[in-house]
GROMACS .gro file of C-alpha atoms in nm:
model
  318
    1UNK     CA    1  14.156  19.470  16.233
    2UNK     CA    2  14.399  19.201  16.238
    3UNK     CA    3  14.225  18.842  16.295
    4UNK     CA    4  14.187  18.460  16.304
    5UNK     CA    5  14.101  18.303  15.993
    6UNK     CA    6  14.026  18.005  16.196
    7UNK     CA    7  13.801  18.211  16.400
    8UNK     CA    8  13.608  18.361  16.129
    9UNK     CA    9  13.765  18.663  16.085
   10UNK     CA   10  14.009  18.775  15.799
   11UNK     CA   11  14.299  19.065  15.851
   12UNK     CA   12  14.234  19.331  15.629
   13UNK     CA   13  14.386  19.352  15.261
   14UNK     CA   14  14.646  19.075  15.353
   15UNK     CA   15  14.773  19.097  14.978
   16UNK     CA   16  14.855  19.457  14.974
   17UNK     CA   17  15.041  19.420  15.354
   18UNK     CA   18  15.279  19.160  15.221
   19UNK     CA   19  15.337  19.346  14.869
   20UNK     CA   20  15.412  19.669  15.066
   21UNK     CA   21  15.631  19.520  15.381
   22UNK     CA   22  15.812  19.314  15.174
   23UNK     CA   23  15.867  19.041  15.465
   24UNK     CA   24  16.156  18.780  15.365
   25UNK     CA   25  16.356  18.528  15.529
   26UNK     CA   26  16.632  18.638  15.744
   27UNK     CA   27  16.473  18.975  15.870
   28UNK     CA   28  16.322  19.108  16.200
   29UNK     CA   29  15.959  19.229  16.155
   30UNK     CA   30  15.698  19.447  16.406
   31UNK     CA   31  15.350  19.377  16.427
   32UNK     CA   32  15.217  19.652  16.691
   33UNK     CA   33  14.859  19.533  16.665
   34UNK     CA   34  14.858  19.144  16.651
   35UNK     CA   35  14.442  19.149  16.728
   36UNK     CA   36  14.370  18.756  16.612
   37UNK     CA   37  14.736  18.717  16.448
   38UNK     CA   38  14.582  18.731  16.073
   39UNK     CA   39  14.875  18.946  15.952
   40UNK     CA   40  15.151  18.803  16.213
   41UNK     CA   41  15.100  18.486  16.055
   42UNK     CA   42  15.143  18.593  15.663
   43UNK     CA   43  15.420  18.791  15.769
   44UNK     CA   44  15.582  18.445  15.957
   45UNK     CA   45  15.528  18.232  15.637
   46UNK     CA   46  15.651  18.496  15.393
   47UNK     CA   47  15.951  18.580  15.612
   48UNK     CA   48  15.994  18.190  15.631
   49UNK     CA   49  16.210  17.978  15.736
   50UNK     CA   50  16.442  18.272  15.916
   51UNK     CA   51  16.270  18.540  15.961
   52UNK     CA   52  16.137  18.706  16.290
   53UNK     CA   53  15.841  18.865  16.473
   54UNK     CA   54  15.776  19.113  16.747
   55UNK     CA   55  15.463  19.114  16.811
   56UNK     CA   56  15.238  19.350  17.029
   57UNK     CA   57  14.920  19.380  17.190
   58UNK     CA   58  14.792  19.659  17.440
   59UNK     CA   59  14.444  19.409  17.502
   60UNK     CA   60  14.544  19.100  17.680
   61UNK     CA   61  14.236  18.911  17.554
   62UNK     CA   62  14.429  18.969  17.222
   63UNK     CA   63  14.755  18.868  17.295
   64UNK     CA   64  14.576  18.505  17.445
   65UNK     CA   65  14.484  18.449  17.095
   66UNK     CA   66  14.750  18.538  16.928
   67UNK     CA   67  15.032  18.306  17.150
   68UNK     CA   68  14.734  18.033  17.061
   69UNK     CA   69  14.739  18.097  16.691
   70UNK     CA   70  15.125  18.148  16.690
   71UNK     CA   71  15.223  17.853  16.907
   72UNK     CA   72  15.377  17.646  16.610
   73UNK     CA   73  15.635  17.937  16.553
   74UNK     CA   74  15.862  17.876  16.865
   75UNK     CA   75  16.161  18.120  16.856
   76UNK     CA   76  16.081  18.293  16.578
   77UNK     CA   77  15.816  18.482  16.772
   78UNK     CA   78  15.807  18.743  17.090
   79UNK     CA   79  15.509  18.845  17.173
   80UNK     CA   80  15.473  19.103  17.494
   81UNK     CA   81  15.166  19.298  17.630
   82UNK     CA   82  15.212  19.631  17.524
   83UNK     CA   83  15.108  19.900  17.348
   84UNK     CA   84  15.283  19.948  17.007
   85UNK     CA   85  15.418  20.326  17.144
   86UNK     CA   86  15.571  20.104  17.390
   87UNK     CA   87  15.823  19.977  17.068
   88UNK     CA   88  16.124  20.165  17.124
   89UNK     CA   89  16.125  19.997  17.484
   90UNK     CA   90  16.056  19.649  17.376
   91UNK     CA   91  16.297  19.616  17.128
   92UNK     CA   92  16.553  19.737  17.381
   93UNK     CA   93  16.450  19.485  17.588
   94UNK     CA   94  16.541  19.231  17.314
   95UNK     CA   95  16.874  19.378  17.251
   96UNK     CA   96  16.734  19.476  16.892
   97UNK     CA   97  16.818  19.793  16.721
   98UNK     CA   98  16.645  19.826  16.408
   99UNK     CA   99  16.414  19.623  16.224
  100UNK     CA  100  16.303  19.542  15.880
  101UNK     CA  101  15.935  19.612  15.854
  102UNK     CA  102  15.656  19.696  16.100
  103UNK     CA  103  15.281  19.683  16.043
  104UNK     CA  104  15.043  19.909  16.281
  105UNK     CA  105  14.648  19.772  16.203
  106UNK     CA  106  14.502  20.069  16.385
  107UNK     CA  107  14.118  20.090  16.584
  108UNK     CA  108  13.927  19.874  16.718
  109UNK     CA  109  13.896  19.440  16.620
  110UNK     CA  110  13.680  19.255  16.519
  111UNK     CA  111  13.711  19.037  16.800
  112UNK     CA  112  13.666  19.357  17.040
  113UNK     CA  113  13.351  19.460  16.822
  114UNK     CA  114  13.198  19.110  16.837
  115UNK     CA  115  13.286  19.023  17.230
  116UNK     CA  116  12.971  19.249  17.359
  117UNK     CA  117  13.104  19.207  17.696
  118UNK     CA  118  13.377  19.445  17.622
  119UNK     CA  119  13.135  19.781  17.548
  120UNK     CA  120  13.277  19.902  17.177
  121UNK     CA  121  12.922  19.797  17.008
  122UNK     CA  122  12.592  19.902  17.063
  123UNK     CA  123  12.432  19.542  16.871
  124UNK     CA  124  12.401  19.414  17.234
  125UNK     CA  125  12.372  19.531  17.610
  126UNK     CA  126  12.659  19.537  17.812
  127UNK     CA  127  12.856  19.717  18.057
  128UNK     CA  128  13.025  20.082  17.880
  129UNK     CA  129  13.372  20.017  17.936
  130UNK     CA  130  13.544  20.014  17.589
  131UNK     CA  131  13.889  20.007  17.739
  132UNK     CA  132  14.139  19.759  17.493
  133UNK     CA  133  14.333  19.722  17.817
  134UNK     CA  134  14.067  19.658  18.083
  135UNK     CA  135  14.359  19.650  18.357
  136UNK     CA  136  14.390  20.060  18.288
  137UNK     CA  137  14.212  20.382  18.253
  138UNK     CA  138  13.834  20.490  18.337
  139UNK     CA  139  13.542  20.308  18.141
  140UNK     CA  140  13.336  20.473  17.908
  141UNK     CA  141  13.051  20.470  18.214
  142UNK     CA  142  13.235  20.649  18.455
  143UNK     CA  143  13.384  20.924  18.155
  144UNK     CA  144  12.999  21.002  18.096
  145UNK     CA  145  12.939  20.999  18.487
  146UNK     CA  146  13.184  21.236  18.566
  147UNK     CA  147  13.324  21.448  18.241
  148UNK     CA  148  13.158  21.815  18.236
  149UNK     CA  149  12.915  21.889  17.956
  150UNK     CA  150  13.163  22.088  17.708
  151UNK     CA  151  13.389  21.801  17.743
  152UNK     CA  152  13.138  21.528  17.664
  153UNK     CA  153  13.087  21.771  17.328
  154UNK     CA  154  13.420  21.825  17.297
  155UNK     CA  155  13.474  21.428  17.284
  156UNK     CA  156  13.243  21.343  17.054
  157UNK     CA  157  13.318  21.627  16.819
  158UNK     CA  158  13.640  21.637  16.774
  159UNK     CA  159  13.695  21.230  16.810
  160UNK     CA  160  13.322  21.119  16.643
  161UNK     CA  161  13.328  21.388  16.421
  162UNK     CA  162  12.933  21.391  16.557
  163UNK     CA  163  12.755  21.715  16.456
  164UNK     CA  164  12.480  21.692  16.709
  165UNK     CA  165  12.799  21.678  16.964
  166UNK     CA  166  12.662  21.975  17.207
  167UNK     CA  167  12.268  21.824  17.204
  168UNK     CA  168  12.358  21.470  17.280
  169UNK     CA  169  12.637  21.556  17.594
  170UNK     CA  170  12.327  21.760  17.725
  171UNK     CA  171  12.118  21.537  17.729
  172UNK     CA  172  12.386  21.259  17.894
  173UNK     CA  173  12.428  21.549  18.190
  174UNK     CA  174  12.036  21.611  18.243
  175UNK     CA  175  11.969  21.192  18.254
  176UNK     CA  176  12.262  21.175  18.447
  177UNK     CA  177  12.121  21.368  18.700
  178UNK     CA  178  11.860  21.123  18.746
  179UNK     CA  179  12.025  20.781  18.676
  180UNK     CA  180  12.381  20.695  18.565
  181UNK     CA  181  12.431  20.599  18.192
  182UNK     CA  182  12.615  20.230  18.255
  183UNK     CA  183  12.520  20.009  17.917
  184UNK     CA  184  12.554  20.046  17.575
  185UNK     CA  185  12.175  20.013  17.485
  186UNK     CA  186  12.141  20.298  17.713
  187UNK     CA  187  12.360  20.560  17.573
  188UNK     CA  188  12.237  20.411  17.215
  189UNK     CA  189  11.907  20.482  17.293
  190UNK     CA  190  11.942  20.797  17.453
  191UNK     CA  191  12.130  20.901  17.128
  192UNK     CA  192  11.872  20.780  16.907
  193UNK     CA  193  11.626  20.958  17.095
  194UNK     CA  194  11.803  21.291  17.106
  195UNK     CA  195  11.906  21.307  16.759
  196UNK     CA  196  11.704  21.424  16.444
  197UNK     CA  197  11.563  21.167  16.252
  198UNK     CA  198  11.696  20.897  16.527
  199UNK     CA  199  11.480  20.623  16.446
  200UNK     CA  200  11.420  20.669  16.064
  201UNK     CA  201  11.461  20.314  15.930
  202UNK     CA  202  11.772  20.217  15.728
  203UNK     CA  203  12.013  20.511  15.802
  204UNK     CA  204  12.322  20.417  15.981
  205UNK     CA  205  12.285  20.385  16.374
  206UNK     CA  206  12.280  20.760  16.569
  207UNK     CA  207  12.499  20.681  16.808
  208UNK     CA  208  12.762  20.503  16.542
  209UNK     CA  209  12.972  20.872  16.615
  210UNK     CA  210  12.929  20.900  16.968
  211UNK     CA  211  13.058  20.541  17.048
  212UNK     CA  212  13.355  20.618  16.798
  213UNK     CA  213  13.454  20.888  16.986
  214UNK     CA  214  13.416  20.776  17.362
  215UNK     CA  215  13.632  20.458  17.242
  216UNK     CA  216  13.910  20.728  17.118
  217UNK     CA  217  13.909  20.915  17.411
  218UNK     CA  218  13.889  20.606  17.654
  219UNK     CA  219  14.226  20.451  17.524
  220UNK     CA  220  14.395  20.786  17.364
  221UNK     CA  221  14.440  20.629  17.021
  222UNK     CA  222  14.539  20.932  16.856
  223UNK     CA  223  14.793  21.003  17.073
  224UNK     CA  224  14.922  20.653  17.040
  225UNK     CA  225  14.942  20.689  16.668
  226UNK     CA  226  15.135  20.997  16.713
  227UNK     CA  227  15.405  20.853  16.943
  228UNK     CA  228  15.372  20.503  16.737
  229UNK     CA  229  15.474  20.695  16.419
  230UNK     CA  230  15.756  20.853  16.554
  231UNK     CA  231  15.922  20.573  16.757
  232UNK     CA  232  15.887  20.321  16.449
  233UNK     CA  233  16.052  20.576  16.202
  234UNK     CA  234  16.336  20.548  16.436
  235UNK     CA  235  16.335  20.209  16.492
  236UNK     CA  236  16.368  20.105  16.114
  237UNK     CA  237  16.636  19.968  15.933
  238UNK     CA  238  16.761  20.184  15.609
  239UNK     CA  239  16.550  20.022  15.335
  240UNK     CA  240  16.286  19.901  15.615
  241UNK     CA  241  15.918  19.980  15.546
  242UNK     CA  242  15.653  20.111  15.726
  243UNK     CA  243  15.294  19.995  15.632
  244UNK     CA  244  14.941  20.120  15.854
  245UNK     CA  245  14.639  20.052  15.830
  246UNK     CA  246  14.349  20.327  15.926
  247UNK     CA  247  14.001  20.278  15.969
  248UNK     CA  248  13.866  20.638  15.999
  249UNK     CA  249  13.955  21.018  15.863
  250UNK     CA  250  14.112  21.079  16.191
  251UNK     CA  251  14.392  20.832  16.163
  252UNK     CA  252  14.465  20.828  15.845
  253UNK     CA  253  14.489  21.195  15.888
  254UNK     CA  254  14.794  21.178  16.091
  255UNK     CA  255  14.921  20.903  15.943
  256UNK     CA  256  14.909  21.106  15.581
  257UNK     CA  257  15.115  21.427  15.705
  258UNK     CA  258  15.307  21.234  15.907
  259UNK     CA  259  15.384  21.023  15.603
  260UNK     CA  260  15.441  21.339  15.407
  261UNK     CA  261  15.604  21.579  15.663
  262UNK     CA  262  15.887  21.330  15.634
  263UNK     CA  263  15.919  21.249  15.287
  264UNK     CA  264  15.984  21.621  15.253
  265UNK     CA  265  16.346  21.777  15.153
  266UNK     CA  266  16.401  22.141  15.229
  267UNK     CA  267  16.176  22.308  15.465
  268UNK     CA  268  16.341  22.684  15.372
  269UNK     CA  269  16.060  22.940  15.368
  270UNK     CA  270  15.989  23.002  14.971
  271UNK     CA  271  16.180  23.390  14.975
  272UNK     CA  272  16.482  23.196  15.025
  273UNK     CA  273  16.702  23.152  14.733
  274UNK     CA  274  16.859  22.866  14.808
  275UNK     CA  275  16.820  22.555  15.087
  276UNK     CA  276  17.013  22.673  15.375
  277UNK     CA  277  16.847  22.419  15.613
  278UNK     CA  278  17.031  22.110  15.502
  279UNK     CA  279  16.658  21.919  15.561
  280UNK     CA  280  16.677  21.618  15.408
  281UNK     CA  281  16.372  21.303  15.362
  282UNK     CA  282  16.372  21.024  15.586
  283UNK     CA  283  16.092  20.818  15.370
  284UNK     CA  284  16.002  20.748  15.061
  285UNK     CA  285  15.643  20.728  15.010
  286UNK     CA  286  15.495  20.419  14.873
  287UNK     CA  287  15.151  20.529  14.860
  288UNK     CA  288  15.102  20.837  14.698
  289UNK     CA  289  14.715  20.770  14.719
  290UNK     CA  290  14.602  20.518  15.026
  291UNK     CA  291  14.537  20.212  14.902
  292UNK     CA  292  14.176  20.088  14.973
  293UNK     CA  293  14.063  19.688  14.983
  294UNK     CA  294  13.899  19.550  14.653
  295UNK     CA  295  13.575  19.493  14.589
  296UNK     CA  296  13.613  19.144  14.577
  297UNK     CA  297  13.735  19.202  14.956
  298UNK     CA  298  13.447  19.415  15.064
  299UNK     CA  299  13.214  19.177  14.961
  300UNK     CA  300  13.376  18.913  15.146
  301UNK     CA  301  13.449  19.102  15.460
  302UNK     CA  302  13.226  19.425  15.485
  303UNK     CA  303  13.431  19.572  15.779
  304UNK     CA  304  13.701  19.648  15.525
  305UNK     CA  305  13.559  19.882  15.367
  306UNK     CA  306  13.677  20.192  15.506
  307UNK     CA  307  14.013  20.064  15.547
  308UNK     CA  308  14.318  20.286  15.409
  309UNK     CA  309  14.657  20.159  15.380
  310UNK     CA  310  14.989  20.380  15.364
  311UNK     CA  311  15.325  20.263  15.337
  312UNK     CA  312  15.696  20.424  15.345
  313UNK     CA  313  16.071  20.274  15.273
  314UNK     CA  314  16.311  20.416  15.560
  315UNK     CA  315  16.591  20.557  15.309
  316UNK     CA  316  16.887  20.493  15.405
  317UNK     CA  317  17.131  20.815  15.593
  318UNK     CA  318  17.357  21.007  15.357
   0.00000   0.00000   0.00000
């Protein structure tokens, strides 16, 4: 969640991002998520006066703000519309074949939470399109118009982690029937109203799940983490780190065993007697926990809370 101190908003535990990446003068670094250019910018003045950026944004709304907030840092910044799976590519494009550090600042921004034009929140009334990249892919409106019931569950079971997943897509097929579902406050609504205990005063919002999961599903995040993962393991330098930032248990999921998967030596089943598959670690991990924001930072910027940062060190080949 990347973002514009100017505007109001603060990227997420910028301390712990520059103590991990390590940015310093002289060195090419990869944001994949610039959102408001928070962390692009620390990275720019720690990496000072030589050092580089690549920065990426899939939302072109995003990527606006970010040549705004970065317009001081001339040459020392390329910034491209793109989504950060889309790395591998980019940096070919530059004629760049490793880098020193790259920062992924995964889910949703502030700025896409607070713009209620753009469907992720349910605090207003807008059009249910939730798409980072409004230029691609189906909205939110026409996935509930036209997905079949056991994939509506499906969706928000296995990407909202919602447990009244079959008795909310139901009830989206039987209204459907009658009307189409095309703002927020309706599919809020309808979730409060299908849900046990809906409108019980003080819990956390019903549909907080629901609209988790259709925003997965509308722009394939986990899939993009996947991919991202991979392709930025390749594209570091020997000593380069790797440092990501997850805002729910499905991210930092993958992000964990990925992290761990290949930090690993031998892979030999245990009845072997000795390593025979020559498997060596790629990583070192430099989070053996994730790292979570401060109080202090909570405090200041509630929407950190359920951060979790990871970080790596590419080691280098024998």
């Amino acid at each position: 969640m990347g973002a514009s101190v100017a505007a109001g908003h603060v990227p997420v535990m910028p301390k712990e991002v520059l103590e991990y990446l390590q940015p310093r003068s002289g060195g090419i670094f990869l944001d994949g998520t610039l959102g408001g250019a928070g962390h692009a910018r620390l990275i720019l003045e720690a990496a000072a006066p030589e050092g580089r950026l690549i920065g990426l944004d899939r939302d072109p709304a995003a990527l606006r703000r970010a040549q705004e907030q970065l317009a001081d840092q001339g040459r020392r910044v390329a910034l491209f519309h793109r989504n950060f799976a889309e790395m591998s590519q980019v940096a070919g494009e530059l004629g760049i074949i490793g880098v020193d550090g790259i920062l992924l600042d995964l889910g949703v921004s502030s700025y896409q939470l607070d713009e209620a034009e753009r469907g992720f929140s349910f605090r207003g009334d807008a059009p249910l399109d939730m798409r980072m990249d409004p230029s691609v892919g189906r909205t939110a409106a026409e996935i509930l118009e036209t997905a079949e019931e056991r994939e509506l569950e499906k969706i928000f079971r296995d990407f909202g982690e919602e447990r009244f997943a079959r008795r909310i897509a139901r009830r989206i097929v039987q209204v459907r029937n009658i009307r189409p579902l095309r703002t927020t406050g309706e599919l809020a609504e309808l979730v409060r109203d299908t849900v046990p205990g809906g409108r019980v005063p003080g819990r956390i919002h019903p549909a907080t799940r629901v609209f988790q999961g259709l925003r997965i599903f509308v722009n394939d995040e986990l899939r993009y983490v996947e991919e991202g993962l991979r392709q930025a393991l390749d594209l570091l330098l020997p000593e380069g780190r790797l440092v990501v930032i997850s805002f729910h248990s499905l991210e930092d999921r993958i992000v964990k065993h990925f992290f761990r998967e290949e930090a690993r030596g031998c892979i030999c089943p245990p009845r072997v007697p000795r390593c025979v598959c020559g498997h060596l670690p790629r990583v070192e991990l430099l989070t053996r926990r994730g790292v979570r924001p401060a109080a202090e930072e909570i405090d200041a910027n509630p929407r950190s809370r359920s951060a979790v940062l990871r970080a790596v060190r590419r080691l280098p080949s024998p």
